[in-house]
Amino acid sequence: MLLHLLTALASITTTVTALATPPAGENFAGGYVIFGDSRKLKLLADNAATIPVNRIFLSFVRPDMYYVPGSNTLKGVGLNYNNTQEDYGFAEVKKYTQILQQNGVEVFVSMGGWDYNCWPYAYAKFSIYDYGSTTPTYQSTIQKYAGGDISKCNESNQYCWACEPPSNGNKLEDFTIFPEPAHSETWKQAVAYVEANNKMGTKPEWHPELVGGAKYITKEGQSVTVPGNDAWFQQKRDPYQDLVFLAKDLGLDGADIDYEEFWHADMFKVDGSARNNCGNGCTGFQTVYKFSAIMQNMRINVEKYYPALRVGTAASAAGAWAGTWWGGNLKGLTLNMVPSYPDLVQWIGTGPNAGGWNVMSYDLSKSTINCPPAPATCDLAGQVDFYMAQYIAAGVPANVGYEIGTPAYPPPSTDYANSLPLTNTDAGKILSNVQPYYKAGFFWELFKSQGDFADSNTNIPVSALAQNLCKQVLGANVPRCSGSIPILTNTVLPGSSNTVVITPPNKPRPDGPLPCATPFNPATQYSVGMKLSYRGYNYDVAYWVILGTLPTTPSAGFVQKGLCIPSTNTATTVATVSAGTTVSAGTTVAPTGVPCSPAWDASATYATTTQVSYQNGNFVNKWWTKGDAPSASNVNGVWTYKGACGGSSDPTTTTTTTTTTVAPTTVAPTTTTTTTTTTAVKTSTTAAATTTTTTTTTKAATTTTAGSGSLLGQPCPTYAASQCSSGTMYFCTGTANNLKWAVWYTGC
């Protein structure tokens, strides 16, 4: 990777070494702006040429919004830009958007946000109460306003002020949820996509009945009101399609889906515990289905109506974390999308429509129960490093999130002692040791105050963060990175510092997906300590498992360890033979017996875990790269050396090989017939004894017979695409100019 020395700013002291900037269009320094005060957007437009961000997110539109193409009004959208204007501010937003774009700033619109994700009843009951009375959120809601009696939490007290404290002044109608517009043709297509590609072992359950204003009958027979409005439903509109229409009419660059429905994951989890508290672990697959359908619906409408639009998501910090889910934080939401919907994951993260997996790596707590496992540290920088590394381990390109001021979680009123606000020191650590390995970064929020506590002046000022982030991802000499965020009411607190010390990274980039272990076998008795893989995941066995139990079964004893990739290691068998050896027609033996992957191309862009060969060696890359030559000696570089090679890179095929060994005259000749999955090899026979090497390659430890319905070795359209054919799931891999289907697993 290229190294750039970033020079010190006049207003901010920095000493920094940054890695090469990523491909244009995917690297950005971004900031959210939340409305309620329309002066914010004018300030940003007036300073568009110098603000140290090149992407802003207009926040937030309602998930139950409606917008008729060509209507040119924000009524029904929920942006709260300026509801006193006849068009609710549409023309003004469009005007300022154009000014920002003309000065090199992308403008996205964001759907969701916490209030537009939160159902007070469901969040109080399923995300707070069910997990016991010891959590800070329980203490600040159910305990504080109902003395621990959940029956006293109701609509009049917004279910014990579960979503927001009373000081915020919210009304119940201010909250809403992401709907499922079953009448929409594109939603139906998205649902069909989710169901057809599902590898999670449970059947999707849809809930189109959850419409704003409708009465929902709980299991206990209680009637509760679904938050939000039903105008979109009455008009038979699709809010996700309308978001695309709105973005097109405003001329926006992108749309952002800020999905935070914790209540949905907790309400519809699969849970084997008696108290419904994930005591034995749960699965949140139903929320994976819903979110995937939302994003697929966006993709369908973008491709149909506004092909230039980028689409991203504000992703959960724990979204790519493998292992048992204990509820409450959308753990594994992104991770569990990858085996079923790799094309959708890639569409969000890379390419012309990618808005990015923008990880909300903030609102973290240093309480013991919230700390990530060792060796990760529990300070803010350590936790951000840990959570971001999980995205790399899942093979998901992601971007780092920051937050200005006092975090919303843990609740400041009851647990400020465990809060982890972003200080100058923490910002320096994250920008030094985490940010260099990710393409972009963003923060919440452009006009947020530094905080209201006595020590808030130790929190980093917004311009200090924006300038340093800008320099890390866009480059030291980009003029806007020396600019400032305009001040509205968020004045810099006395005693604050603009100094951010940035150093070279103190460790190499985190590892990408690991190779798949031995495939699951229903006839194997699994017990403690055993390892296996199943449908694209590696598993450990925590305790004795009932014979034949699938690894996806909740509380069965299998512990998900993360995504894995088909093994690329070759098992080589060497046999010494005499003259007269015949191997299948037209074959030769490679000098090393290990075939070379496609040759490295300096002009190609390589996605994570692409296999190449260079100077008689095989390599696999740990992150996206272009122009970085593989090197066996650079162990901390992008390429991992996999060993010497010297054979062909022909596709793997299944052949029946008959080998006749003519032994010395004292030994009778023997003939052996075997059927193997083998790379086509060549041999030259002479009168002297020769050594024949047969290289057997296992793809995801699965033997597949090429023939009718087989895609093995055939060209495929897009890296990371998947396709099921004749009961075998194939994975598209290789280089940009040589993409071919490889076997992922059987049983699709």
XYZ file of C-alpha atoms in Angstrom:
748
model
C 0.000 0.000 0.000
C 1.181 3.528 -0.657
C 2.144 5.639 2.337
C 1.177 9.257 2.647
C 2.694 11.565 5.245
C -0.051 13.854 6.518
C 1.238 17.259 7.577
C 0.181 19.237 10.623
C -2.719 21.687 10.321
C -2.432 25.172 11.709
C -5.422 24.644 13.984
C -4.922 20.970 14.792
C -1.670 19.281 15.729
C -1.245 15.972 13.919
C 1.527 13.540 13.224
C 0.099 10.879 10.950
C 0.898 8.172 8.483
C -2.080 6.923 6.480
C -2.492 4.033 4.105
C -3.473 4.548 0.489
C -6.853 6.058 -0.178
C -9.455 3.602 -1.486
C -11.145 3.667 -4.909
C -12.852 6.939 -5.829
C -16.542 6.962 -5.021
C -16.231 4.679 -1.998
C -13.981 6.766 0.258
C -15.697 9.543 2.120
C -15.681 11.555 5.301
C -19.328 11.941 6.165
C -21.556 13.612 8.705
C -25.236 13.329 9.574
C -27.369 16.446 9.953
C -30.669 16.071 11.793
C -33.357 18.635 11.127
C -35.789 20.592 13.186
C -33.778 23.703 12.335
C -33.544 24.470 8.616
C -30.635 26.881 9.167
C -28.316 23.896 9.367
C -28.521 23.062 5.672
C -28.017 26.694 4.611
C -24.901 26.931 6.794
C -23.496 23.807 5.195
C -24.303 25.065 1.684
C -22.743 28.478 2.405
C -19.531 26.709 3.411
C -19.756 23.849 0.914
C -16.293 24.415 -0.571
C -14.495 24.242 2.772
C -16.393 21.953 5.147
C -14.144 18.968 6.001
C -16.656 16.339 4.847
C -17.522 15.200 1.340
C -20.793 13.472 2.202
C -23.714 14.572 4.339
C -26.766 12.582 5.344
C -30.083 14.475 5.586
C -31.815 12.932 8.594
C -34.368 11.444 8.969
C -37.325 10.484 6.791
C -39.973 8.158 8.172
C -39.970 4.479 7.185
C -43.739 4.860 6.756
C -43.332 7.895 4.490
C -45.165 8.477 1.255
C -44.119 10.563 -1.725
C -45.783 10.809 -5.126
C -43.257 11.290 -7.953
C -43.339 14.827 -9.264
C -45.294 16.191 -6.296
C -42.236 18.155 -5.094
C -43.289 18.316 -1.473
C -41.888 16.906 1.747
C -45.348 16.527 3.253
C -45.728 12.918 4.324
C -41.945 12.398 4.362
C -41.239 13.214 8.012
C -37.938 15.049 7.445
C -39.112 17.972 9.617
C -37.021 20.378 7.582
C -39.498 23.268 7.619
C -43.102 22.253 8.021
C -44.303 25.876 7.869
C -43.499 26.160 4.168
C -46.114 25.132 1.620
C -43.843 22.428 0.162
C -42.397 21.616 3.607
C -39.024 22.829 2.349
C -38.675 20.687 -0.792
C -37.438 23.499 -3.079
C -35.005 24.770 -0.463
C -33.522 21.330 0.172
C -33.095 20.817 -3.555
C -31.409 24.212 -3.987
C -28.922 23.658 -1.177
C -28.284 20.108 -2.349
C -27.199 21.417 -5.743
C -24.839 23.937 -4.127
C -23.244 21.217 -2.009
C -22.859 18.907 -5.002
C -21.328 21.660 -7.130
C -18.690 22.008 -4.427
C -17.847 18.308 -4.235
C -20.139 17.163 -1.407
C -22.414 14.168 -1.898
C -25.887 14.426 -0.396
C -27.745 11.364 0.910
C -31.135 11.128 2.574
C -31.427 8.817 5.570
C -34.515 6.776 6.451
C -34.954 5.637 10.035
C -33.011 6.825 13.041
C -33.798 5.711 16.577
C -37.255 7.300 17.015
C -38.327 6.128 13.579
C -37.341 2.561 14.540
C -38.712 2.317 18.052
C -42.026 0.766 19.106
C -42.349 1.742 22.776
C -44.464 -1.266 23.787
C -42.334 -3.871 22.017
C -39.035 -2.310 23.026
C -40.080 -2.102 26.696
C -41.434 -5.652 26.791
C -39.052 -7.629 24.601
C -35.801 -5.637 24.544
C -35.760 -4.374 28.133
C -38.046 -6.315 30.503
C -37.304 -9.817 29.211
C -33.575 -9.435 29.897
C -33.894 -8.746 33.597
C -33.682 -5.871 36.052
C -29.902 -5.429 36.189
C -29.418 -3.587 32.903
C -28.985 0.214 32.865
C -31.889 0.571 30.431
C -34.224 -1.331 32.777
C -33.215 0.917 35.653
C -33.795 4.104 33.632
C -37.228 3.003 32.363
C -39.257 0.222 33.973
C -37.703 0.580 37.399
C -37.729 4.378 37.404
C -41.278 4.920 36.124
C -43.106 1.755 37.228
C -41.163 0.496 40.215
C -40.264 -2.635 38.229
C -43.925 -3.522 37.507
C -44.215 -3.923 33.734
C -48.022 -3.850 33.946
C -47.770 -0.159 34.891
C -45.987 0.628 31.634
C -48.629 1.765 29.159
C -49.449 4.243 26.417
C -49.929 7.117 28.866
C -46.279 6.903 29.961
C -45.067 5.761 26.539
C -44.450 2.305 28.025
C -42.225 3.681 30.745
C -40.494 6.089 28.362
C -38.677 3.146 26.811
C -37.700 4.896 23.565
C -37.020 8.418 24.814
C -37.073 10.128 28.236
C -39.976 12.510 28.961
C -37.593 15.476 28.764
C -37.380 14.971 24.984
C -41.036 15.917 24.597
C -41.920 13.068 22.224
C -45.479 12.012 21.522
C -46.423 8.429 20.668
C -47.046 9.447 17.065
C -43.412 10.544 16.816
C -42.377 6.899 16.810
C -42.812 4.448 13.976
C -41.467 1.186 12.527
C -40.332 -0.149 9.172
C -43.466 -1.547 7.486
C -43.869 -4.505 5.153
C -45.904 -3.211 2.175
C -47.383 -6.521 1.036
C -49.453 -4.839 -1.715
C -46.299 -3.615 -3.486
C -45.101 -5.605 -6.483
C -41.463 -4.796 -5.801
C -41.862 -5.810 -2.142
C -43.303 -9.128 -3.323
C -40.259 -9.586 -5.555
C -37.969 -8.795 -2.627
C -39.755 -11.314 -0.407
C -39.437 -13.943 -3.139
C -35.695 -13.232 -3.368
C -35.276 -13.600 0.399
C -37.221 -16.845 0.553
C -35.566 -18.394 -2.508
C -32.019 -17.731 -1.262
C -32.509 -18.428 2.446
C -29.813 -20.675 3.967
C -30.617 -20.039 7.625
C -32.661 -23.135 8.326
C -35.833 -21.342 9.459
C -38.771 -20.184 7.398
C -39.321 -16.433 7.049
C -42.392 -15.075 8.814
C -43.765 -11.780 7.545
C -45.846 -9.236 9.434
C -47.617 -6.899 6.988
C -50.335 -6.437 9.599
C -48.041 -4.122 11.586
C -49.342 -0.857 10.140
C -49.337 2.447 12.009
C -52.531 2.906 14.034
C -53.532 -0.757 13.843
C -54.300 -2.712 17.011
C -51.947 -5.564 17.761
C -53.109 -8.311 20.106
C -50.288 -9.636 22.258
C -49.893 -13.220 23.429
C -51.332 -12.105 26.752
C -54.444 -10.768 25.009
C -53.482 -7.118 25.453
C -54.428 -4.706 22.668
C -51.626 -2.266 21.796
C -51.384 0.364 19.085
C -48.758 -0.006 16.382
C -46.834 3.294 16.149
C -46.749 5.399 13.005
C -49.286 6.421 10.388
C -51.133 4.499 7.706
C -51.330 7.097 4.923
C -48.918 5.041 2.790
C -51.118 1.995 3.364
C -54.371 3.779 2.545
C -52.830 5.128 -0.657
C -51.339 1.714 -1.497
C -47.847 3.137 -1.703
C -44.486 1.524 -0.997
C -42.324 3.729 1.306
C -39.074 2.222 0.021
C -40.026 2.815 -3.584
C -41.132 6.329 -2.644
C -37.740 6.949 -1.033
C -36.138 6.288 -4.423
C -38.659 8.617 -6.102
C -37.936 11.336 -3.532
C -34.174 11.006 -3.985
C -34.571 11.240 -7.748
C -36.760 14.359 -7.656
C -34.386 16.062 -5.204
C -31.383 15.035 -7.307
C -29.688 13.319 -4.372
C -26.619 11.114 -4.645
C -27.749 8.390 -2.302
C -30.123 6.926 0.255
C -29.219 5.529 3.649
C -31.268 2.955 5.562
C -30.718 3.472 9.294
C -32.266 0.243 10.562
C -32.341 -0.152 14.361
C -35.382 -2.312 15.096
C -34.013 -4.016 18.197
C -37.584 -4.723 19.248
C -38.206 -6.779 16.098
C -35.214 -9.033 16.716
C -36.234 -9.562 20.339
C -39.946 -9.972 19.637
C -39.556 -12.544 16.882
C -36.444 -14.352 18.087
C -36.234 -18.133 18.310
C -35.617 -18.775 22.003
C -35.444 -22.055 23.892
C -35.200 -20.506 27.358
C -38.075 -20.728 29.827
C -38.102 -17.004 30.581
C -37.766 -15.894 26.963
C -34.537 -14.099 27.840
C -32.101 -15.896 25.524
C -30.713 -17.744 28.536
C -29.494 -20.513 26.241
C -28.911 -18.292 23.237
C -31.285 -17.207 20.493
C -31.415 -16.687 16.760
C -32.567 -13.436 15.170
C -33.049 -14.742 11.650
C -36.496 -13.165 11.216
C -34.937 -9.720 11.419
C -32.275 -10.742 8.896
C -35.105 -11.650 6.507
C -36.935 -8.362 7.051
C -33.862 -6.167 6.649
C -32.726 -8.114 3.581
C -36.154 -7.668 2.004
C -36.017 -3.908 2.653
C -32.596 -3.615 1.027
C -33.540 -5.854 -1.889
C -36.664 -3.771 -2.451
C -34.431 -0.710 -2.558
C -32.162 -2.408 -5.090
C -35.063 -3.364 -7.355
C -36.431 0.172 -7.367
C -33.030 1.800 -7.846
C -32.307 -0.370 -10.857
C -35.748 0.367 -12.284
C -36.196 4.073 -11.556
C -32.900 5.727 -10.547
C -29.848 3.624 -11.549
C -27.355 6.290 -10.433
C -28.499 6.235 -6.803
C -26.157 4.876 -4.145
C -27.662 2.930 -1.241
C -26.011 2.316 2.108
C -26.979 1.442 5.637
C -26.142 2.558 9.159
C -25.108 -0.863 10.434
C -25.107 -2.248 13.960
C -21.726 -2.326 15.708
C -22.355 -5.997 16.531
C -23.836 -6.756 13.114
C -20.919 -8.883 11.884
C -20.087 -10.513 15.222
C -20.306 -14.302 15.172
C -21.268 -16.515 18.075
C -24.322 -16.980 20.217
C -26.771 -14.088 20.193
C -28.017 -13.156 23.641
C -30.529 -10.614 22.396
C -30.804 -6.878 22.335
C -28.258 -5.511 19.867
C -28.873 -6.925 16.353
C -25.787 -9.089 16.763
C -25.061 -11.038 13.577
C -27.577 -9.193 11.383
C -25.021 -8.506 8.637
C -23.049 -11.695 9.222
C -26.098 -13.876 8.651
C -26.918 -12.119 5.400
C -23.660 -13.109 3.733
C -24.186 -16.823 2.956
C -27.777 -16.294 1.812
C -27.545 -12.922 0.093
C -23.876 -12.274 -0.829
C -24.827 -10.343 -3.954
C -26.954 -7.942 -1.907
C -24.221 -7.501 0.693
C -21.759 -6.683 -2.070
C -24.186 -4.297 -3.787
C -24.419 -2.269 -0.576
C -20.683 -2.315 0.088
C -18.896 -2.017 -3.250
C -19.521 -0.912 -6.795
C -21.350 1.941 -8.515
C -24.444 1.784 -6.272
C -22.640 1.253 -2.985
C -23.462 3.676 -0.200
C -21.541 1.538 2.266
C -21.878 -0.556 5.400
C -21.513 2.407 7.738
C -21.012 0.902 11.181
C -22.426 2.716 14.208
C -19.350 1.906 16.266
C -20.428 4.180 19.096
C -23.006 4.230 21.936
C -20.806 1.633 23.614
C -20.457 0.916 27.325
C -17.439 -0.004 29.432
C -19.496 -1.997 31.931
C -18.183 -5.538 32.312
C -21.232 -7.177 30.739
C -20.835 -5.046 27.615
C -17.102 -5.506 27.057
C -16.038 -7.597 24.061
C -14.079 -10.784 24.769
C -10.340 -10.716 25.427
C -7.864 -9.897 24.026
C -9.981 -6.900 22.969
C -9.819 -4.017 25.410
C -12.928 -2.335 26.834
C -11.945 1.269 26.177
C -13.645 2.997 23.247
C -10.756 2.501 20.808
C -10.460 -1.182 21.730
C -14.159 -1.819 21.259
C -14.286 0.015 17.928
C -11.296 -2.020 16.746
C -12.998 -5.253 17.812
C -16.370 -4.567 16.192
C -14.886 -3.296 12.942
C -12.620 -6.356 12.747
C -15.709 -8.550 12.775
C -16.779 -6.996 9.487
C -13.404 -7.830 7.959
C -13.716 -11.374 9.317
C -17.076 -11.619 7.561
C -15.606 -10.329 4.301
C -17.871 -7.263 4.435
C -16.350 -3.903 3.386
C -17.331 -1.465 6.135
C -16.785 2.113 7.285
C -16.015 3.444 10.775
C -18.539 5.453 12.800
C -17.845 8.161 15.397
C -20.104 10.209 17.679
C -19.715 13.767 18.904
C -20.578 14.592 22.511
C -22.383 12.515 25.131
C -23.484 9.101 23.780
C -27.158 8.145 23.939
C -26.184 4.792 25.472
C -25.687 3.836 28.212
C -28.454 6.120 29.579
C -26.614 9.203 30.852
C -29.181 9.751 33.601
C -28.458 6.419 35.295
C -25.143 5.102 33.973
C -22.946 7.971 32.815
C -20.008 6.388 34.667
C -19.885 3.643 32.018
C -20.295 6.005 29.096
C -17.576 6.141 26.425
C -17.640 9.588 24.818
C -15.161 10.318 22.043
C -12.226 12.202 23.554
C -9.266 13.613 21.625
C -7.166 10.715 22.889
C -9.683 8.082 21.787
C -10.112 9.778 18.418
C -6.354 9.660 17.903
C -6.211 5.956 18.704
C -9.101 5.075 16.392
C -7.845 7.258 13.553
C -4.354 5.760 13.963
C -5.023 2.068 14.490
C -8.481 1.377 13.061
C -9.421 3.880 10.367
C -6.447 3.144 8.024
C -7.910 -0.291 7.251
C -11.319 0.989 6.151
C -12.293 3.058 3.165
C -14.384 5.717 4.852
C -15.647 7.170 8.097
C -18.600 9.217 9.283
C -19.906 10.807 12.444
C -23.061 11.729 14.280
C -23.834 14.656 14.216
C -22.611 17.810 12.478
C -24.286 20.217 14.921
C -24.333 18.122 18.091
C -22.967 19.715 21.252
C -19.864 18.426 23.001
C -21.964 17.451 26.013
C -23.553 18.762 29.192
C -21.379 17.147 31.857
C -18.525 18.644 33.837
C -15.924 16.721 31.855
C -17.481 17.304 28.415
C -14.677 19.680 27.436
C -12.473 16.584 27.113
C -14.723 15.388 24.283
C -13.357 16.130 20.832
C -14.752 19.246 19.087
C -16.570 18.474 15.856
C -14.120 20.308 13.553
C -11.129 18.561 15.114
C -12.686 15.176 14.380
C -13.879 16.124 10.906
C -10.510 17.526 9.829
C -8.517 14.511 10.967
C -11.011 12.017 9.563
C -11.040 13.895 6.272
C -7.240 13.738 6.040
C -7.166 10.026 6.826
C -9.631 8.976 4.134
C -9.277 11.679 1.482
C -5.622 12.653 1.817
C -3.457 15.180 3.639
C -3.442 17.772 0.892
C -7.156 17.893 0.123
C -8.030 21.569 0.709
C -11.392 20.965 2.383
C -9.704 18.948 5.114
C -8.378 22.210 6.558
C -11.850 23.734 6.803
C -14.255 23.813 9.739
C -17.800 22.749 10.498
C -19.945 25.893 10.862
C -21.252 26.651 14.335
C -24.956 27.099 15.077
C -25.517 26.521 18.785
C -22.834 23.878 19.235
C -20.106 26.204 20.473
C -16.767 24.723 21.478
C -16.575 24.373 25.266
C -13.947 26.311 27.213
C -10.886 24.202 27.931
C -11.331 22.056 24.824
C -8.366 21.033 22.717
C -7.967 20.684 18.963
C -4.862 18.533 19.266
C -5.255 14.979 17.951
C -2.121 12.822 17.948
C -2.126 10.275 15.144
C 0.576 7.661 14.630
C 1.203 4.800 12.204
C -0.977 1.712 12.854
C 0.305 -0.342 15.791
C -0.693 -3.700 14.297
C -1.504 -5.302 10.940
C -4.932 -5.371 9.398
C -7.364 -7.871 10.978
C -7.719 -11.249 9.303
C -10.416 -11.908 6.741
C -12.683 -14.974 6.610
C -11.030 -18.229 7.687
C -11.046 -21.444 5.624
C -13.972 -23.773 6.186
C -13.458 -26.661 8.586
C -14.556 -30.230 7.829
C -18.188 -30.196 6.637
C -20.987 -31.206 8.983
C -21.914 -34.877 8.785
C -25.276 -35.914 10.288
C -23.839 -39.378 10.961
C -21.042 -37.997 13.145
C -21.464 -37.840 16.913
C -20.294 -34.349 17.894
C -18.849 -33.650 21.317
C -16.942 -30.906 23.144
C -14.032 -29.349 21.254
C -14.870 -30.624 17.759
C -14.914 -28.227 14.791
C -16.985 -28.302 11.627
C -18.505 -26.124 8.932
C -22.066 -25.878 7.655
C -23.571 -23.684 4.944
C -20.765 -21.167 4.886
C -20.063 -20.971 8.642
C -17.517 -22.533 10.938
C -18.761 -23.976 14.235
C -17.234 -25.185 17.472
C -18.970 -27.772 19.631
C -19.552 -26.530 23.190
C -21.064 -29.729 24.568
C -22.345 -33.121 23.499
C -24.872 -32.861 20.654
C -27.761 -35.178 19.878
C -26.882 -37.185 16.775
C -28.189 -35.640 13.573
C -28.941 -32.191 15.061
C -28.283 -29.409 12.559
C -25.753 -26.726 13.551
C -28.375 -23.999 12.997
C -30.581 -25.425 15.776
C -30.739 -22.934 18.703
C -29.231 -24.114 22.001
C -28.102 -27.414 20.465
C -24.442 -27.167 21.469
C -23.015 -25.694 18.271
C -21.304 -22.300 18.582
C -21.142 -20.235 15.410
C -17.576 -18.976 14.932
C -18.035 -16.900 11.829
C -18.153 -17.086 8.076
C -15.691 -19.235 6.237
C -14.501 -19.494 2.668
C -14.008 -22.614 0.583
C -10.616 -24.097 1.308
C -8.025 -23.263 -1.320
C -5.309 -25.483 0.138
C -4.386 -28.414 -2.038
C -3.796 -31.897 -0.747
C -1.012 -33.455 -2.786
C -0.484 -37.167 -3.217
C 2.823 -38.251 -4.735
C 3.287 -41.741 -6.110
C 6.467 -43.141 -7.699
C 5.677 -45.052 -10.871
C 7.615 -46.720 -13.627
C 7.538 -46.410 -17.350
C 4.196 -47.069 -18.969
C 2.161 -44.892 -16.642
C -1.017 -43.667 -18.302
C -3.005 -40.784 -16.927
C -6.226 -39.477 -18.452
C -5.635 -38.326 -21.987
C -3.884 -35.054 -22.694
C -2.550 -34.399 -19.183
C 0.788 -33.293 -17.730
C 2.237 -33.072 -14.246
C 3.056 -29.604 -12.895
C 6.628 -29.122 -11.667
C 5.491 -28.610 -8.035
C 2.226 -30.497 -8.187
C 0.374 -27.362 -7.010
C -1.475 -25.479 -9.752
C -1.016 -21.727 -10.025
C -4.006 -19.474 -9.546
C -4.731 -16.854 -12.226
C -1.773 -14.513 -12.671
C -1.726 -11.254 -10.724
C -2.718 -8.256 -12.851
C -1.410 -4.850 -11.757
C -4.406 -3.100 -13.360
C -7.070 -5.276 -11.712
C -8.993 -4.459 -8.544
C -9.062 -7.514 -6.282
C -11.872 -8.147 -3.809
C -11.140 -9.741 -0.437
C -9.897 -13.389 -0.533
C -9.141 -13.421 -4.274
C -6.543 -16.007 -5.262
C -3.705 -15.042 -7.627
C -0.259 -16.288 -8.559
C 2.927 -14.248 -8.859
C 6.513 -15.330 -9.520
C 5.731 -19.052 -9.070
C 3.798 -18.533 -5.825
C 0.106 -18.544 -4.880
C -1.335 -15.688 -2.826
C -4.690 -14.650 -1.350
C -5.503 -11.049 -0.411
C -6.752 -9.943 3.013
C -8.527 -6.814 1.797
C -9.425 -4.960 -1.378
C -6.375 -3.916 -3.346
C -5.175 -2.644 -6.682
C -1.607 -2.343 -7.890
C 0.059 -3.932 -4.841
C 2.368 -6.700 -6.052
C 2.240 -9.924 -3.987
C 5.258 -10.578 -1.795
C 6.050 -13.658 0.272
C 8.294 -11.630 2.592
C 5.787 -8.893 3.474
C 3.750 -10.754 6.107
C 1.858 -7.619 7.145
C 0.924 -6.673 3.601
C -2.300 -7.207 1.730
C -1.207 -10.565 0.237
C -0.811 -13.812 2.180
C 1.643 -16.277 0.670
C 0.082 -19.731 0.230
C 3.105 -21.601 -1.126
C 4.952 -22.349 -4.337
C 3.089 -23.286 -7.477
C 3.947 -24.388 -10.941
C 0.897 -26.048 -12.409
C -1.942 -24.852 -14.565
C -4.832 -22.686 -13.475
C -7.314 -24.777 -15.399
C -10.734 -25.166 -13.729
C -11.250 -28.067 -11.364
C -13.038 -30.988 -12.993
C -14.005 -34.482 -11.987
C -12.283 -37.221 -13.944
C -11.955 -40.959 -13.665
C -8.265 -41.805 -13.775
C -6.985 -45.297 -14.500
C -3.347 -45.677 -13.482
C -1.387 -48.751 -14.506
C 1.902 -49.071 -12.670
C 4.551 -51.164 -14.373
C 6.688 -52.219 -11.469
C 10.131 -53.932 -11.565
C 9.983 -57.471 -12.920
C 9.998 -58.926 -9.419
C 6.616 -57.305 -8.668
C 3.406 -57.991 -10.540
C 1.840 -54.960 -12.234
C -1.178 -53.442 -10.505
C -4.068 -51.445 -11.906
C -5.994 -48.979 -9.768
C -9.128 -47.085 -10.812
C -10.209 -44.104 -8.721
C -12.696 -41.287 -9.147
C -11.531 -37.986 -7.698
C -12.137 -34.275 -7.993
C -8.802 -33.311 -9.492
C -7.162 -30.465 -11.289
C -6.392 -31.530 -14.821
C -2.688 -32.392 -14.936
C -0.239 -33.302 -17.658
C 2.583 -35.798 -17.721
C 5.312 -36.793 -20.081
C 6.306 -40.436 -19.952
C 9.751 -41.752 -20.650
C 11.395 -45.146 -20.442
C 12.816 -44.167 -17.068
C 10.879 -44.129 -13.838
C 8.831 -40.907 -13.396
C 7.003 -39.220 -10.545
C 3.317 -38.491 -11.147
C 1.585 -35.991 -8.904
C -2.187 -35.868 -8.708
C -3.419 -32.683 -7.041
C -6.807 -33.055 -5.413
C -8.543 -29.798 -4.587
C -11.408 -29.674 -2.140
C -13.846 -26.792 -2.467
C -15.564 -26.271 0.899
C -14.681 -29.885 1.549
C -17.348 -30.962 -0.919
C -16.922 -33.477 -3.727
C -19.029 -32.525 -6.722
C -19.377 -34.354 -9.974
C -19.217 -32.116 -13.004
C -21.934 -32.961 -15.387
C -25.546 -32.101 -16.060
C -26.491 -29.071 -13.953
C -22.938 -28.458 -12.673
C -21.593 -24.903 -12.774
C -18.126 -25.853 -11.566
C -15.444 -23.972 -13.483
C -17.922 -22.139 -15.687
C -17.745 -18.330 -16.012
C -19.833 -16.390 -13.502
C -21.072 -12.779 -13.630
C -20.106 -11.035 -10.379
C -17.605 -11.657 -7.601
C -19.296 -13.148 -4.493
C -22.454 -14.039 -6.410
C -24.009 -17.372 -5.485
C -26.280 -19.774 -7.299
C -27.875 -23.092 -6.471
C -27.801 -25.759 -9.175
C -28.798 -29.403 -8.773
C -28.563 -29.223 -4.993
C -25.102 -27.618 -4.923
C -24.453 -23.980 -3.980
C -21.789 -22.288 -6.074
C -19.750 -19.201 -5.176
C -18.334 -16.811 -7.773
C -14.618 -16.216 -7.212
C -11.412 -15.368 -9.038
C -10.099 -12.144 -10.543
C -12.024 -9.470 -12.403
C -11.036 -10.975 -15.745
C -11.363 -14.609 -14.734
C -14.451 -15.144 -12.549
C -15.578 -18.776 -12.310
C -17.988 -20.809 -10.197
C -16.550 -22.780 -7.274
C -18.415 -25.171 -5.010
C -19.497 -23.600 -1.702
C -21.602 -26.345 -0.109
C -24.170 -28.985 -0.948
C -27.758 -29.173 0.204
C -29.179 -25.876 -1.086
